[in-house]
Short mmCIF file of C-alpha atoms in Angstrom, two decimals:
data_model
loop_
_atom_site.label_atom_id
_atom_site.label_comp_id
_atom_site.label_asym_id
_atom_site.label_seq_id
_atom_site.Cartn_x
_atom_site.Cartn_y
_atom_site.Cartn_z
CA MET O 1 122.15 86.46 118.98
CA LYS O 2 124.39 88.01 121.62
CA LYS O 3 122.99 88.48 125.12
CA ARG O 4 123.16 91.43 127.51
CA HIS O 5 122.29 92.03 131.15
CA LEU O 6 120.07 94.98 131.98
CA GLY O 7 122.31 96.88 134.35
CA LYS O 8 123.51 94.96 137.39
CA SER O 9 120.36 92.86 137.50
CA ALA O 10 120.12 89.16 136.79
CA LEU O 11 117.83 89.88 133.84
CA GLU O 12 119.61 88.65 130.70
CA VAL O 13 118.04 89.33 127.31
CA SER O 14 118.97 89.31 123.64
CA ALA O 15 121.12 92.31 122.67
CA ILE O 16 118.26 93.55 120.50
CA GLY O 17 114.64 93.10 121.56
CA LEU O 18 111.40 93.48 119.63
CA GLY O 19 109.04 96.38 120.23
CA CYS O 20 105.58 95.01 119.42
CA MET O 21 103.49 98.21 119.64
CA GLY O 22 103.34 98.89 115.91
CA MET O 23 101.75 95.52 115.24
CA SER O 24 98.53 96.74 116.85
CA PHE O 25 98.73 100.47 117.38
CA GLY O 26 100.31 103.77 116.48
CA TYR O 27 101.63 103.33 112.97
CA GLY O 28 98.41 102.87 111.01
CA PRO O 29 95.99 99.91 110.92
CA ALA O 30 96.80 96.88 113.03
CA GLY O 31 98.59 94.08 111.25
CA GLU O 32 96.79 90.85 110.42
CA LYS O 33 96.96 88.72 113.55
CA ASN O 34 98.46 85.53 112.11
CA ALA O 35 101.05 87.49 110.18
CA MET O 36 102.09 89.34 113.32
CA ILE O 37 102.28 86.10 115.29
CA GLY O 38 104.55 84.87 112.51
CA VAL O 39 106.87 87.85 112.97
CA ILE O 40 107.03 87.39 116.75
CA ARG O 41 107.72 83.67 116.45
CA GLY O 42 110.21 84.41 113.67
CA ALA O 43 112.02 86.68 116.11
CA VAL O 44 112.19 83.85 118.65
CA GLU O 45 113.63 81.52 116.00
CA ARG O 46 116.31 84.13 115.28
CA GLY O 47 117.38 84.42 118.89
CA VAL O 48 115.29 87.30 120.23
CA THR O 49 114.30 86.74 123.85
CA PHE O 50 113.01 90.21 124.82
CA PHE O 51 109.52 91.40 123.81
CA ASP O 52 107.91 94.72 124.68
CA THR O 53 104.18 95.47 124.90
CA ALA O 54 101.71 97.52 127.01
CA GLU O 55 98.05 97.53 127.92
CA VAL O 56 97.47 100.78 126.01
CA TYR O 57 98.70 99.35 122.72
CA GLY O 58 95.38 98.67 121.05
CA PRO O 59 94.35 99.07 123.86
CA TYR O 60 94.74 95.54 125.17
CA THR O 61 95.02 93.78 121.78
CA ASN O 62 98.80 93.93 121.64
CA GLU O 63 99.19 92.12 124.95
CA GLU O 64 96.77 89.46 123.70
CA LEU O 65 98.77 89.10 120.49
CA VAL O 66 102.09 88.82 122.31
CA GLY O 67 100.62 86.38 124.82
CA GLU O 68 99.29 84.08 122.10
CA ALA O 69 102.45 84.26 120.02
CA LEU O 70 104.81 83.50 122.90
CA ALA O 71 102.71 80.96 124.82
CA PRO O 72 104.52 77.95 123.27
CA VAL O 73 107.95 79.33 124.28
CA ARG O 74 107.01 81.27 127.40
CA GLU O 75 109.77 79.87 129.59
CA HIS O 76 112.45 80.93 127.08
CA VAL O 77 111.51 84.60 126.67
CA VAL O 78 111.27 87.83 128.67
CA ILE O 79 108.05 89.82 128.36
CA ALA O 80 107.87 93.47 129.38
CA THR O 81 104.58 95.31 129.74
CA LYS O 82 103.45 98.56 131.34
CA PHE O 83 100.94 100.27 133.61
CA GLY O 84 100.14 103.87 134.37
CA PHE O 85 97.48 105.13 132.00
CA LYS O 86 93.76 105.51 132.54
CA ILE O 87 91.78 104.01 129.65
CA ASP O 88 88.21 105.13 129.01
CA PRO O 89 86.13 101.92 128.95
CA GLN O 90 83.63 103.45 126.52
CA THR O 91 86.02 104.79 123.89
CA GLY O 92 89.20 102.81 124.53
CA GLN O 93 91.09 106.09 124.47
CA ILE O 94 93.74 107.22 126.93
CA ALA O 95 92.03 109.44 129.51
CA GLY O 96 95.01 110.53 131.57
CA LEU O 97 97.45 108.95 134.00
CA ASP O 98 96.69 106.55 136.85
CA SER O 99 99.44 104.97 138.94
CA ARG O 100 97.45 104.53 142.12
CA PRO O 101 98.61 101.30 143.81
CA ALA O 102 95.15 99.74 143.52
CA HIS O 103 95.12 100.46 139.80
CA ILE O 104 98.63 99.03 139.36
CA ARG O 105 97.40 95.78 140.86
CA GLU O 106 94.32 95.74 138.60
CA VAL O 107 96.47 96.27 135.53
CA ALA O 108 98.90 93.54 136.58
CA GLU O 109 96.12 91.00 137.01
CA ALA O 110 94.56 91.89 133.66
CA SER O 111 97.91 91.85 131.86
CA LEU O 112 98.72 88.42 133.29
CA ARG O 113 95.49 87.07 131.79
CA ARG O 114 96.06 88.65 128.39
CA LEU O 115 99.70 87.53 128.28
CA ARG O 116 98.70 83.96 129.24
CA THR O 117 101.30 83.81 131.96
CA ASP O 118 101.60 83.73 135.73
CA VAL O 119 104.40 86.30 135.97
CA ILE O 120 105.35 89.55 134.24
CA ASP O 121 109.11 89.60 133.72
CA LEU O 122 109.48 93.40 133.59
CA PHE O 123 106.70 95.77 134.67
CA TYR O 124 107.26 99.40 133.71
CA GLN O 125 105.47 102.51 134.86
CA HIS O 126 104.59 103.82 131.40
CA ARG O 127 104.67 107.49 132.38
CA VAL O 128 105.36 109.15 135.72
CA ASP O 129 102.13 110.18 137.45
CA PRO O 130 102.66 113.46 139.35
CA ALA O 131 99.53 112.75 141.41
CA VAL O 132 101.02 109.62 142.99
CA PRO O 133 104.33 109.65 144.93
CA ILE O 134 106.84 107.47 143.09
CA GLU O 135 107.59 105.77 146.42
CA ASP O 136 103.99 104.49 146.46
CA VAL O 137 104.35 103.24 142.89
CA ALA O 138 107.60 101.45 143.66
CA GLY O 139 106.06 99.98 146.80
CA ALA O 140 103.09 98.63 144.87
CA VAL O 141 105.37 96.90 142.37
CA LYS O 142 107.55 95.63 145.23
CA ASP O 143 104.46 93.94 146.69
CA LEU O 144 103.73 92.30 143.33
CA ILE O 145 107.34 91.08 143.13
CA GLN O 146 107.11 89.60 146.62
CA GLU O 147 103.90 87.82 145.57
CA GLY O 148 105.65 86.33 142.53
CA LYS O 149 103.44 88.12 139.98
CA VAL O 150 106.22 90.40 138.73
CA ARG O 151 109.97 89.77 138.48
CA HIS O 152 111.46 93.20 137.74
CA PHE O 153 110.46 96.87 138.05
CA GLY O 154 110.99 99.42 135.31
CA LEU O 155 110.31 103.07 134.56
CA SER O 156 109.67 104.83 131.26
CA GLU O 157 110.50 108.45 130.37
CA ALA O 158 111.35 109.15 134.02
CA GLY O 159 113.67 111.95 135.14
CA VAL O 160 116.75 111.54 137.31
CA GLN O 161 115.16 112.42 140.66
CA THR O 162 112.22 110.09 140.04
CA ILE O 163 114.61 107.27 139.16
CA ARG O 164 116.59 107.77 142.35
CA ARG O 165 113.52 107.94 144.57
CA ALA O 166 111.98 104.82 143.03
CA HIS O 167 115.24 102.89 143.14
CA ALA O 168 115.55 103.55 146.89
CA VAL O 169 112.26 101.70 147.49
CA GLN O 170 112.47 98.91 144.90
CA PRO O 171 115.56 98.47 142.71
CA VAL O 172 114.81 99.60 139.17
CA THR O 173 116.00 97.04 136.64
CA ALA O 174 115.54 99.15 133.51
CA LEU O 175 114.56 102.55 132.22
CA GLN O 176 112.82 102.69 128.87
CA SER O 177 113.05 106.03 127.07
CA GLU O 178 113.59 107.31 123.56
CA TYR O 179 117.21 107.38 122.42
CA SER O 180 118.77 107.40 118.98
CA LEU O 181 121.06 109.32 116.68
CA TRP O 182 118.36 111.96 116.43
CA TRP O 183 117.37 112.12 120.12
CA ARG O 184 120.44 112.38 122.33
CA GLU O 185 119.03 114.12 125.42
CA PRO O 186 119.47 111.07 127.74
CA GLU O 187 123.25 111.44 127.42
CA ALA O 188 123.29 114.56 129.61
CA GLU O 189 121.93 113.21 132.91
CA ILE O 190 120.02 109.97 132.41
CA LEU O 191 122.79 107.68 131.16
CA PRO O 192 125.31 108.72 133.86
CA THR O 193 122.66 108.12 136.52
CA LEU O 194 121.79 104.69 135.16
CA LYS O 195 125.48 103.74 135.06
CA GLU O 196 125.95 104.91 138.65
CA LEU O 197 122.94 102.96 139.93
CA GLY O 198 123.44 99.86 137.79
CA ILE O 199 120.16 100.23 135.91
CA GLY O 200 119.76 98.95 132.36
CA PHE O 201 118.58 101.17 129.51
CA VAL O 202 116.02 100.10 126.90
CA PRO O 203 115.82 102.69 124.10
CA PHE O 204 112.56 102.78 122.20
CA SER O 205 112.43 104.32 118.71
CA PRO O 206 116.16 103.64 118.17
CA LEU O 207 115.45 104.14 114.46
CA GLY O 208 113.77 107.50 115.00
CA LYS O 209 110.25 106.12 114.42
CA GLY O 210 111.46 104.86 111.06
CA PHE O 211 113.16 108.04 109.90
CA LEU O 212 116.72 106.77 110.35
CA THR O 213 116.08 103.89 107.94
CA GLY O 214 116.40 106.38 105.08
CA LYS O 215 113.05 105.34 103.64
CA ILE O 216 111.12 108.45 104.73
CA ASP O 217 111.39 111.94 103.23
CA GLU O 218 109.23 115.02 102.80
CA THR O 219 107.13 113.30 100.11
CA THR O 220 106.17 110.34 102.33
CA THR O 221 102.51 110.12 103.33
CA PHE O 222 101.31 108.29 106.43
CA ASP O 223 98.02 106.51 107.08
CA SER O 224 95.44 108.76 108.76
CA THR O 225 95.73 106.69 111.97
CA ASP O 226 99.54 106.96 112.10
CA PHE O 227 100.54 109.04 115.13
CA ARG O 228 103.50 110.51 113.23
CA ASN O 229 100.99 112.83 111.57
CA THR O 230 100.83 114.69 114.90
CA VAL O 231 104.57 114.74 115.63
CA PRO O 232 106.29 118.07 114.88
CA ARG O 233 109.49 116.26 113.93
CA PHE O 234 107.53 114.58 111.13
CA SER O 235 106.06 117.73 109.61
CA GLN O 236 106.92 118.03 105.93
CA GLU O 237 109.31 120.90 106.58
CA ALA O 238 111.07 119.08 109.42
CA ARG O 239 111.43 115.89 107.39
CA LYS O 240 112.99 117.84 104.55
CA ALA O 241 115.50 119.46 106.92
CA ASN O 242 116.20 116.27 108.85
CA ARG O 243 117.09 114.32 105.71
CA ALA O 244 120.52 115.93 106.10
CA LEU O 245 121.17 113.73 109.14
CA VAL O 246 120.10 110.57 107.33
CA GLU O 247 122.26 111.41 104.31
CA ARG O 248 125.32 111.53 106.56
CA ILE O 249 124.41 108.21 108.13
CA GLU O 250 123.87 106.74 104.64
CA THR O 251 127.40 107.78 103.63
CA ILE O 252 128.88 105.90 106.59
CA ALA O 253 126.62 102.89 105.93
CA ARG O 254 127.82 102.62 102.33
CA LYS O 255 131.44 102.55 103.48
CA LYS O 256 130.71 99.59 105.74
CA ASN O 257 128.37 97.91 103.24
CA VAL O 258 125.44 97.95 105.67
CA THR O 259 122.14 99.85 105.85
CA PRO O 260 121.48 103.17 107.61
CA ALA O 261 119.18 101.34 110.05
CA GLN O 262 121.99 98.96 110.95
CA ILE O 263 124.38 101.85 111.58
CA ALA O 264 121.79 103.54 113.80
CA LEU O 265 121.24 100.38 115.85
CA ALA O 266 124.93 99.48 116.05
CA TRP O 267 125.63 102.99 117.29
CA VAL O 268 123.08 102.62 120.12
CA LEU O 269 124.54 99.24 121.09
CA ALA O 270 128.05 100.71 121.14
CA GLN O 271 127.16 103.33 123.77
CA ALA O 272 127.17 100.88 126.72
CA PRO O 273 126.96 97.11 127.27
CA TRP O 274 123.83 97.51 129.40
CA ILE O 275 121.77 99.14 126.62
CA VAL O 276 119.21 96.99 124.77
CA PRO O 277 117.27 98.72 121.97
CA ILE O 278 113.82 97.48 120.98
CA PRO O 279 113.16 98.45 117.35
CA GLY O 280 109.70 97.54 116.14
CA THR O 281 108.68 96.07 112.81
CA THR O 282 105.84 94.18 111.19
CA LYS O 283 107.97 92.52 108.50
CA LEU O 284 110.38 89.62 108.78
CA HIS O 285 112.92 91.07 106.34
CA HIS O 286 113.13 94.26 108.40
CA LEU O 287 113.46 92.14 111.56
CA GLU O 288 116.41 90.30 110.02
CA GLU O 289 117.99 93.58 108.94
CA ASN O 290 117.66 94.97 112.47
CA LEU O 291 119.00 91.86 114.18
CA ALA O 292 122.07 91.79 111.94
CA ALA O 293 123.10 95.10 113.53
CA ALA O 294 124.10 93.20 116.68
CA ALA O 295 127.03 91.69 114.76
CA ILE O 296 128.33 95.04 113.45
CA GLU O 297 131.45 96.24 115.22
CA LEU O 298 131.87 100.00 115.06
CA THR O 299 135.50 101.00 115.55
CA GLU O 300 136.59 104.05 117.54
CA GLU O 301 137.23 105.70 114.19
CA ASP O 302 133.70 104.84 113.03
CA LEU O 303 132.23 106.29 116.22
CA ARG O 304 134.30 109.46 115.89
CA GLU O 305 133.13 109.90 112.31
CA ILE O 306 129.50 109.39 113.32
CA ALA O 307 129.92 111.94 116.12
CA ILE O 308 131.44 114.50 113.77
CA VAL O 309 128.94 114.18 110.92
CA THR O 310 125.83 114.02 113.11
CA ALA O 311 126.98 117.10 115.06
CA GLN O 312 126.77 119.02 111.78
CA VAL O 313 122.98 118.71 111.72
CA GLU O 314 120.54 120.24 114.19
CA VAL O 315 117.44 118.07 114.12
CA GLN O 316 114.27 120.06 113.56
CA GLY O 317 110.96 119.60 115.38
CA ASP O 318 109.84 118.38 118.80
CA ARG O 319 109.65 114.61 119.25
CA TYR O 320 106.10 114.70 120.63
CA ALA O 321 102.99 116.73 120.01
CA GLU O 322 102.31 119.31 122.71
CA ALA O 323 99.55 117.23 124.31
CA ALA O 324 101.94 114.32 124.91
CA GLN O 325 104.80 116.50 126.16
CA ARG O 326 103.00 117.00 129.47
CA TRP O 327 103.56 113.33 130.33
CA ILE O 328 107.36 113.58 130.17
CA ASP O 329 109.00 113.64 133.58
CA ARG O 330 111.94 116.01 134.05
#
C-alpha cells in the first residue's frame, strides 16, 4: 500500500484509509463484532494504517470495536476520532452540538479509554459549533497536544474562514469532509485553501454512500435503520435520475477493466497527493476492491474523459436531510 502525508504535517498514512462508522452505525444493524474485527485486522494485513471512528458512532460502540481490533498493532496504525456532539445519556441520541473546552477534554479522556490507547493520533471537531469560538476549540485541542494525549488536530465539514481561524491557533493537520464524483463543492474554495495552508484532506463517502459502486438503483431498498432513507439524494426519484452518472462511470471502468468503485476512488486520489479517502465497508472482498484503487493510474486523458462525461449529469437531491444541513459550516 502506498503512503501519503496529510498536508505538510509529519502524519503519514496509507493512501486509502478505512472508515469504520458503518460497522456499528448508520447503514442498518451493526455488524457482528468478531466479523468486524476481522475486517479491521484484514485491512491492517493489507497495508491500511489509517482508521476513522467517532464517539457518536453507536454511540461509543464503534470506538470500542476499533480499540479492540487495533490493540495488538496499536503502534503501527493511526487512529482518528472526533468530538463535538452532545449525546443524550438516556436515549443515546445526538442532542445537539457541544464543543466547549471542558467537554472536549471529557470526550478525549473517554475516547482514550474506549480506544485502549494513551494518545489519539488525529482528533477532529466533528461539526463546527457556532456557540463556541473556534479559537477556544483549537486552544483546547492544543492543550491536549501539549499534554501528549492528542497528536494532531482536525476539522470536519468546516468552512474556509473557520479553517483559517483554527489554523492560526493550532495548526490543522487535516480536514475531513464529503468529496466524490457526485459531491464536488469542496473544489471551489476548500481545496485551494487547504493547499495554501498545507492541510491534508480526508474525503468521507468517496463512493457516494455506496451509490458510485453501481450496485444501487431506484429499486434498492434499505434497512429501516439506514440513514440513507432520510437523504434526499437517495429518494427513489433521485436515484433513478442519478443512475445516469454511474452509467458514465461504468463505461470508463469497463475500458480500464476495473470497477466503478475503483474509478471513483482513483479519481479522488488523482486530485492531489495530500488527499486520503476513507471508504467504509463491512466486507473483506469490498475492502480488497477499494484498496486496489490505489494502484490504478488515471492518465490525463482518463481524467479529461471523466470530467467531460460527469459534467453531462446534474446530480439530483441534497446530500443531507434538512435537519442535518444546519450543522454544515459555510
